[in-house]
N, CA and C atoms as an extended XYZ file, in Angstrom:
318
Properties=species:S:1:pos:R:3:atomname:S:1:resname:S:1:resid:I:1 pbc="F F F"
N        26.040       25.809       24.485 N   UNK     1
C        25.422       25.804       23.188 CA  UNK     1
C        24.022       26.436       23.311 C   UNK     1
N        23.735       27.415       22.476 N   UNK     2
C        22.471       28.122       22.571 CA  UNK     2
C        21.332       27.288       21.994 C   UNK     2
N        20.133       27.719       22.308 N   UNK     3
C        18.942       27.029       21.815 CA  UNK     3
C        18.914       27.064       20.290 C   UNK     3
N        19.247       28.217       19.688 N   UNK     4
C        19.231       28.353       18.237 CA  UNK     4
C        20.183       27.362       17.584 C   UNK     4
N        21.388       27.252       18.106 N   UNK     5
C        22.357       26.336       17.503 CA  UNK     5
C        21.930       24.883       17.687 C   UNK     5
N        21.260       24.569       18.792 N   UNK     6
C        20.752       23.211       18.989 CA  UNK     6
C        19.637       22.887       17.997 C   UNK     6
N        18.766       23.866       17.733 N   UNK     7
C        17.684       23.664       16.770 CA  UNK     7
C        18.260       23.484       15.373 C   UNK     7
N        19.206       24.341       15.008 N   UNK     8
C        19.818       24.269       13.680 CA  UNK     8
C        20.535       22.937       13.499 C   UNK     8
N        21.271       22.507       14.496 N   UNK     9
C        21.971       21.227       14.428 CA  UNK     9
C        20.983       20.071       14.301 C   UNK     9
N        19.898       20.131       15.047 N   UNK    10
C        18.875       19.089       14.955 CA  UNK    10
C        18.223       19.038       13.585 C   UNK    10
N        17.918       20.206       13.023 N   UNK    11
C        17.318       20.266       11.689 CA  UNK    11
C        18.285       19.702       10.653 C   UNK    11
N        19.555       20.041       10.770 N   UNK    12
C        20.562       19.521        9.832 CA  UNK    12
C        20.633       17.995        9.898 C   UNK    12
N        20.662       17.459       11.086 N   UNK    13
C        20.765       15.998       11.246 CA  UNK    13
C        19.536       15.289       10.703 C   UNK    13
N        18.363       15.768       11.085 N   UNK    14
C        17.122       15.126       10.641 CA  UNK    14
C        16.994       15.226        9.124 C   UNK    14
N        17.285       16.396        8.576 N   UNK    15
C        17.185       16.587        7.129 CA  UNK    15
C        18.135       15.667        6.379 C   UNK    15
N        19.361       15.568        6.842 N   UNK    16
C        20.337       14.696        6.191 CA  UNK    16
C        19.892       13.236        6.241 C   UNK    16
N        19.400       12.808        7.371 N   UNK    17
C        18.934       11.422        7.510 CA  UNK    17
C        17.744       11.155        6.596 C   UNK    17
N        16.782       12.084        6.559 N   UNK    18
C        15.584       11.880        5.744 CA  UNK    18
C        15.896       11.905        4.249 C   UNK    18
N        16.714       12.851        3.802 N   UNK    19
C        17.051       12.928        2.373 CA  UNK    19
C        17.842       11.690        1.957 C   UNK    19
N        18.780       11.264        2.780 N   UNK    20
C        19.542       10.056        2.481 CA  UNK    20
C        18.623        8.838        2.433 C   UNK    20
N        17.673        8.772        3.338 N   UNK    21
C        16.729        7.656        3.352 CA  UNK    21
C        15.864        7.635        2.103 C   UNK    21
N        15.390        8.794        1.680 N   UNK    22
C        14.544        8.861        0.481 CA  UNK    22
C        15.331        8.464       -0.757 C   UNK    22
N        16.559        8.963       -0.873 N   UNK    23
C        17.397        8.612       -2.026 CA  UNK    23
C        17.676        7.105       -2.017 C   UNK    23
N        17.953        6.550       -0.849 N   UNK    24
C        18.198        5.104       -0.741 CA  UNK    24
C        16.956        4.297       -1.075 C   UNK    24
N        15.810        4.745       -0.593 N   UNK    25
C        14.562        4.051       -0.878 CA  UNK    25
C        14.232        4.104       -2.365 C   UNK    25
N        14.474        5.238       -2.997 N   UNK    26
C        14.246        5.357       -4.440 CA  UNK    26
C        15.198        4.446       -5.213 C   UNK    26
N        16.441        4.392       -4.789 N   UNK    27
C        17.409        3.494       -5.428 CA  UNK    27
C        16.966        2.041       -5.284 C   UNK    27
N        16.517        1.674       -4.096 N   UNK    28
C        16.025        0.318       -3.854 CA  UNK    28
C        14.810        0.014       -4.732 C   UNK    28
N        13.958        0.997       -4.876 N   UNK    29
C        12.772        0.836       -5.720 CA  UNK    29
C        13.168        0.615       -7.179 C   UNK    29
N        14.191        1.310       -7.653 N   UNK    30
C        14.656        1.144       -9.031 CA  UNK    30
C        15.306       -0.228       -9.212 C   UNK    30
N        16.142       -0.618       -8.259 N   UNK    31
C        16.839       -1.900       -8.361 CA  UNK    31
C        15.858       -3.069       -8.329 C   UNK    31
N        14.881       -3.012       -7.456 N   UNK    32
C        13.914       -4.101       -7.329 CA  UNK    32
C        12.846       -4.073       -8.417 C   UNK    32
N        12.778       -2.994       -9.126 N   UNK    33
C        11.720       -2.832      -10.124 CA  UNK    33
C        10.600       -2.008       -9.531 C   UNK    33
N        10.123       -1.085      -10.312 N   UNK    34
C         9.076       -0.189       -9.815 CA  UNK    34
C         7.852       -0.962       -9.361 C   UNK    34
N         7.205       -0.422       -8.344 N   UNK    35
C         5.965       -0.963       -7.772 CA  UNK    35
C         6.147       -2.302       -7.081 C   UNK    35
N         7.380       -2.670       -6.739 N   UNK    36
C         7.566       -3.905       -5.973 CA  UNK    36
C         7.643       -3.623       -4.472 C   UNK    36
N         7.854       -2.356       -4.110 N   UNK    37
C         7.837       -2.021       -2.689 CA  UNK    37
C         6.415       -2.125       -2.165 C   UNK    37
N         6.309       -2.242       -0.883 N   UNK    38
C         4.985       -2.301       -0.284 CA  UNK    38
C         4.176       -1.075       -0.672 C   UNK    38
N         2.923       -1.265       -0.936 N   UNK    39
C         2.077       -0.153       -1.338 CA  UNK    39
C         1.953        0.890       -0.235 C   UNK    39
N         2.231        0.498        0.986 N   UNK    40
C         2.198        1.441        2.103 CA  UNK    40
C         3.308        2.481        1.947 C   UNK    40
N         4.429        2.084        1.383 N   UNK    41
C         5.563        2.991        1.235 CA  UNK    41
C         5.448        3.923        0.033 C   UNK    41
N         4.582        3.640       -0.911 N   UNK    42
C         4.515        4.442       -2.124 CA  UNK    42
C         4.121        5.901       -1.865 C   UNK    42
N         3.110        6.195       -1.023 N   UNK    43
C         2.819        7.614       -0.744 CA  UNK    43
C         4.005        8.316       -0.070 C   UNK    43
N         4.690        7.598        0.790 N   UNK    44
C         5.873        8.150        1.445 CA  UNK    44
C         6.971        8.434        0.427 C   UNK    44
N         7.103        7.557       -0.547 N   UNK    45
C         8.104        7.740       -1.591 CA  UNK    45
C         7.777        8.959       -2.449 C   UNK    45
N         6.520        9.169       -2.757 N   UNK    46
C         6.140       10.355       -3.540 CA  UNK    46
C         6.384       11.630       -2.756 C   UNK    46
N         6.086       11.623       -1.482 N   UNK    47
C         6.377       12.780       -0.628 CA  UNK    47
C         7.880       13.037       -0.598 C   UNK    47
N         8.650       11.975       -0.510 N   UNK    48
C        10.106       12.101       -0.510 CA  UNK    48
C        10.636       12.644       -1.817 C   UNK    48
N        10.021       12.261       -2.929 N   UNK    49
C        10.439       12.782       -4.234 CA  UNK    49
C        10.248       14.292       -4.307 C   UNK    49
N         9.155       14.770       -3.755 N   UNK    50
C         8.920       16.218       -3.727 CA  UNK    50
C         9.985       16.902       -2.877 C   UNK    50
N        10.295       16.322       -1.726 N   UNK    51
C        11.321       16.890       -0.852 CA  UNK    51
C        12.682       16.907       -1.538 C   UNK    51
N        13.024       15.839       -2.231 N   UNK    52
C        14.301       15.783       -2.950 CA  UNK    52
C        14.334       16.845       -4.048 C   UNK    52
N        13.225       17.026       -4.749 N   UNK    53
C        13.174       18.050       -5.803 CA  UNK    53
C        13.370       19.442       -5.222 C   UNK    53
N        12.747       19.721       -4.089 N   UNK    54
C        12.912       21.023       -3.438 CA  UNK    54
C        14.353       21.206       -2.991 C   UNK    54
N        14.944       20.184       -2.406 N   UNK    55
C        16.336       20.272       -1.961 CA  UNK    55
C        17.282       20.437       -3.150 C   UNK    55
N        16.937       19.833       -4.276 N   UNK    56
C        17.749       19.991       -5.478 CA  UNK    56
C        17.738       21.448       -5.951 C   UNK    56
N        16.573       22.060       -5.941 N   UNK    57
C        16.468       23.479       -6.310 CA  UNK    57
C        17.275       24.335       -5.334 C   UNK    57
N        17.184       24.036       -4.048 N   UNK    58
C        17.964       24.775       -3.049 CA  UNK    58
C        19.457       24.602       -3.287 C   UNK    58
N        19.868       23.416       -3.683 N   UNK    59
C        21.277       23.173       -3.988 CA  UNK    59
C        21.742       23.988       -5.176 C   UNK    59
N        20.908       24.107       -6.195 N   UNK    60
C        21.256       24.908       -7.372 CA  UNK    60
C        21.366       26.382       -6.992 C   UNK    60
N        20.441       26.855       -6.176 N   UNK    61
C        20.500       28.243       -5.700 CA  UNK    61
C        21.763       28.463       -4.879 C   UNK    61
N        22.096       27.516       -4.019 N   UNK    62
C        23.307       27.630       -3.197 CA  UNK    62
C        24.555       27.683       -4.065 C   UNK    62
N        24.591       26.897       -5.128 N   UNK    63
C        25.748       26.918       -6.032 CA  UNK    63
C        25.900       28.287       -6.677 C   UNK    63
N        24.786       28.882       -7.087 N   UNK    64
C        24.839       30.205       -7.712 CA  UNK    64
C        25.304       31.267       -6.719 C   UNK    64
N        24.789       31.207       -5.497 N   UNK    65
C        25.201       32.178       -4.475 CA  UNK    65
C        26.670       31.986       -4.123 C   UNK    65
N        27.094       30.743       -3.963 N   UNK    66
C        28.494       30.464       -3.610 CA  UNK    66
C        29.437       30.951       -4.700 C   UNK    66
N        29.060       30.751       -5.951 N   UNK    67
C        29.914       31.204       -7.044 CA  UNK    67
C        30.013       32.723       -7.056 C   UNK    67
N        28.915       33.412       -6.751 N   UNK    68
C        28.962       34.874       -6.728 CA  UNK    68
C        29.791       35.395       -5.558 C   UNK    68
N        29.957       34.570       -4.528 N   UNK    69
C        30.769       34.952       -3.367 CA  UNK    69
C        32.180       34.371       -3.441 C   UNK    69
N        32.534       33.823       -4.599 N   UNK    70
C        33.857       33.232       -4.835 CA  UNK    70
C        34.166       32.101       -3.854 C   UNK    70
N        33.139       31.271       -3.624 N   UNK    71
C        33.295       30.076       -2.795 CA  UNK    71
C        33.065       28.863       -3.692 C   UNK    71
N        33.285       27.684       -3.158 N   UNK    72
C        33.148       26.454       -3.929 CA  UNK    72
C        31.669       26.125       -4.191 C   UNK    72
N        31.205       26.276       -5.452 N   UNK    73
C        29.788       26.030       -5.733 CA  UNK    73
C        29.363       24.579       -5.519 C   UNK    73
N        30.209       23.633       -5.907 N   UNK    74
C        29.847       22.218       -5.770 CA  UNK    74
C        29.699       21.834       -4.306 C   UNK    74
N        30.630       22.290       -3.499 N   UNK    75
C        30.610       21.967       -2.073 CA  UNK    75
C        29.334       22.488       -1.400 C   UNK    75
N        28.998       23.734       -1.676 N   UNK    76
C        27.808       24.311       -1.064 CA  UNK    76
C        26.525       23.727       -1.645 C   UNK    76
N        26.549       23.344       -2.923 N   UNK    77
C        25.366       22.730       -3.531 CA  UNK    77
C        25.064       21.385       -2.872 C   UNK    77
N        26.082       20.577       -2.691 N   UNK    78
C        25.886       19.259       -2.068 CA  UNK    78
C        25.474       19.415       -0.608 C   UNK    78
N        26.137       20.318        0.098 N   UNK    79
C        25.813       20.555        1.502 CA  UNK    79
C        24.362       21.020        1.652 C   UNK    79
N        23.955       21.967        0.823 N   UNK    80
C        22.596       22.492        0.902 CA  UNK    80
C        21.581       21.462        0.451 C   UNK    80
N        21.942       20.607       -0.492 N   UNK    81
C        21.029       19.535       -0.899 CA  UNK    81
C        20.676       18.662        0.301 C   UNK    81
N        21.635       18.369        1.136 N   UNK    82
C        21.371       17.483        2.271 CA  UNK    82
C        20.750       18.197        3.467 C   UNK    82
N        21.160       19.427        3.764 N   UNK    83
C        20.629       20.096        4.959 CA  UNK    83
C        19.468       21.024        4.668 C   UNK    83
N        19.237       21.378        3.409 N   UNK    84
C        18.083       22.189        3.047 CA  UNK    84
C        18.304       23.679        3.223 C   UNK    84
N        17.249       24.352        3.580 N   UNK    85
C        17.242       25.811        3.657 CA  UNK    85
C        18.260       26.342        4.661 C   UNK    85
N        18.552       25.577        5.678 N   UNK    86
C        19.543       25.994        6.671 CA  UNK    86
C        20.886       26.281        5.987 C   UNK    86
N        21.246       25.458        5.018 N   UNK    87
C        22.485       25.679        4.275 CA  UNK    87
C        22.476       26.985        3.506 C   UNK    87
N        21.326       27.338        2.959 N   UNK    88
C        21.217       28.620        2.259 CA  UNK    88
C        21.397       29.790        3.217 C   UNK    88
N        20.768       29.704        4.381 N   UNK    89
C        20.898       30.784        5.359 CA  UNK    89
C        22.325       30.921        5.859 C   UNK    89
N        23.028       29.809        6.006 N   UNK    90
C        24.423       29.872        6.434 CA  UNK    90
C        25.301       30.512        5.371 C   UNK    90
N        24.932       30.324        4.125 N   UNK    91
C        25.713       30.862        3.019 CA  UNK    91
C        25.465       32.355        2.813 C   UNK    91
N        24.261       32.788        3.089 N   UNK    92
C        23.908       34.185        2.846 CA  UNK    92
C        24.420       35.094        3.953 C   UNK    92
N        24.465       36.379        3.615 N   UNK    93
C        24.851       37.392        4.593 CA  UNK    93
C        23.748       37.554        5.629 C   UNK    93
N        24.105       38.152        6.765 N   UNK    94
C        23.119       38.395        7.814 CA  UNK    94
C        22.007       39.330        7.350 C   UNK    94
N        22.299       40.215        6.403 N   UNK    95
C        21.279       41.149        5.921 CA  UNK    95
C        20.150       40.445        5.196 C   UNK    95
N        20.424       39.294        4.623 N   UNK    96
C        19.413       38.578        3.842 CA  UNK    96
C        18.612       37.583        4.665 C   UNK    96
N        19.039       37.312        5.880 N   UNK    97
C        18.341       36.345        6.717 CA  UNK    97
C        17.033       36.962        7.203 C   UNK    97
N        15.917       36.258        7.075 N   UNK    98
C        14.625       36.817        7.497 CA  UNK    98
C        14.637       37.219        8.967 C   UNK    98
N        13.827       38.212        9.284 N   UNK    99
C        13.824       38.757       10.641 CA  UNK    99
C        13.376       37.729       11.677 C   UNK    99
N        12.476       36.814       11.317 N   UNK   100
C        12.032       35.835       12.316 CA  UNK   100
C        13.163       34.910       12.723 C   UNK   100
N        14.143       34.684       11.817 N   UNK   101
C        15.291       33.877       12.194 CA  UNK   101
C        16.302       34.681       12.993 C   UNK   101
N        16.380       35.987       12.731 N   UNK   102
C        17.272       36.830       13.522 CA  UNK   102
C        16.818       36.892       14.975 C   UNK   102
N        15.494       36.848       15.185 N   UNK   103
C        14.957       36.873       16.544 CA  UNK   103
C        15.373       35.638       17.322 C   UNK   103
N        15.566       34.513       16.637 N   UNK   104
C        16.024       33.293       17.298 CA  UNK   104
C        17.446       33.438       17.839 C   UNK   104
N        18.239       34.303       17.186 N   UNK   105
C        19.629       34.477       17.594 CA  UNK   105
C        19.747       35.167       18.940 C   UNK   105
N        18.776       36.011       19.290 N   UNK   106
C        18.900       36.766       20.532 CA  UNK   106
C        18.379       36.005       21.727 C   UNK   106
């Protein structure tokens, strides 16, 4: 397994764990009533909300790209929501991948 594939796999795992944790924490915050979580967690929750919003936008972009490539838009949207930008790069052609990421492949 190459260094690039190990990095990509690690990013996918960490991203999935963090996004799932933020969504779970937000759900817990809603169920318990807002502002009942420890005040220490509130800045972390706001940071997580920004990350979820960014991942949501990436998921929408992935759905549009997948549909234009005659692939399953829902599947790629959900996948990209959890793994982030890595999912977009996997979906796109090699011509669209930035050069700094191509250098990692060699």
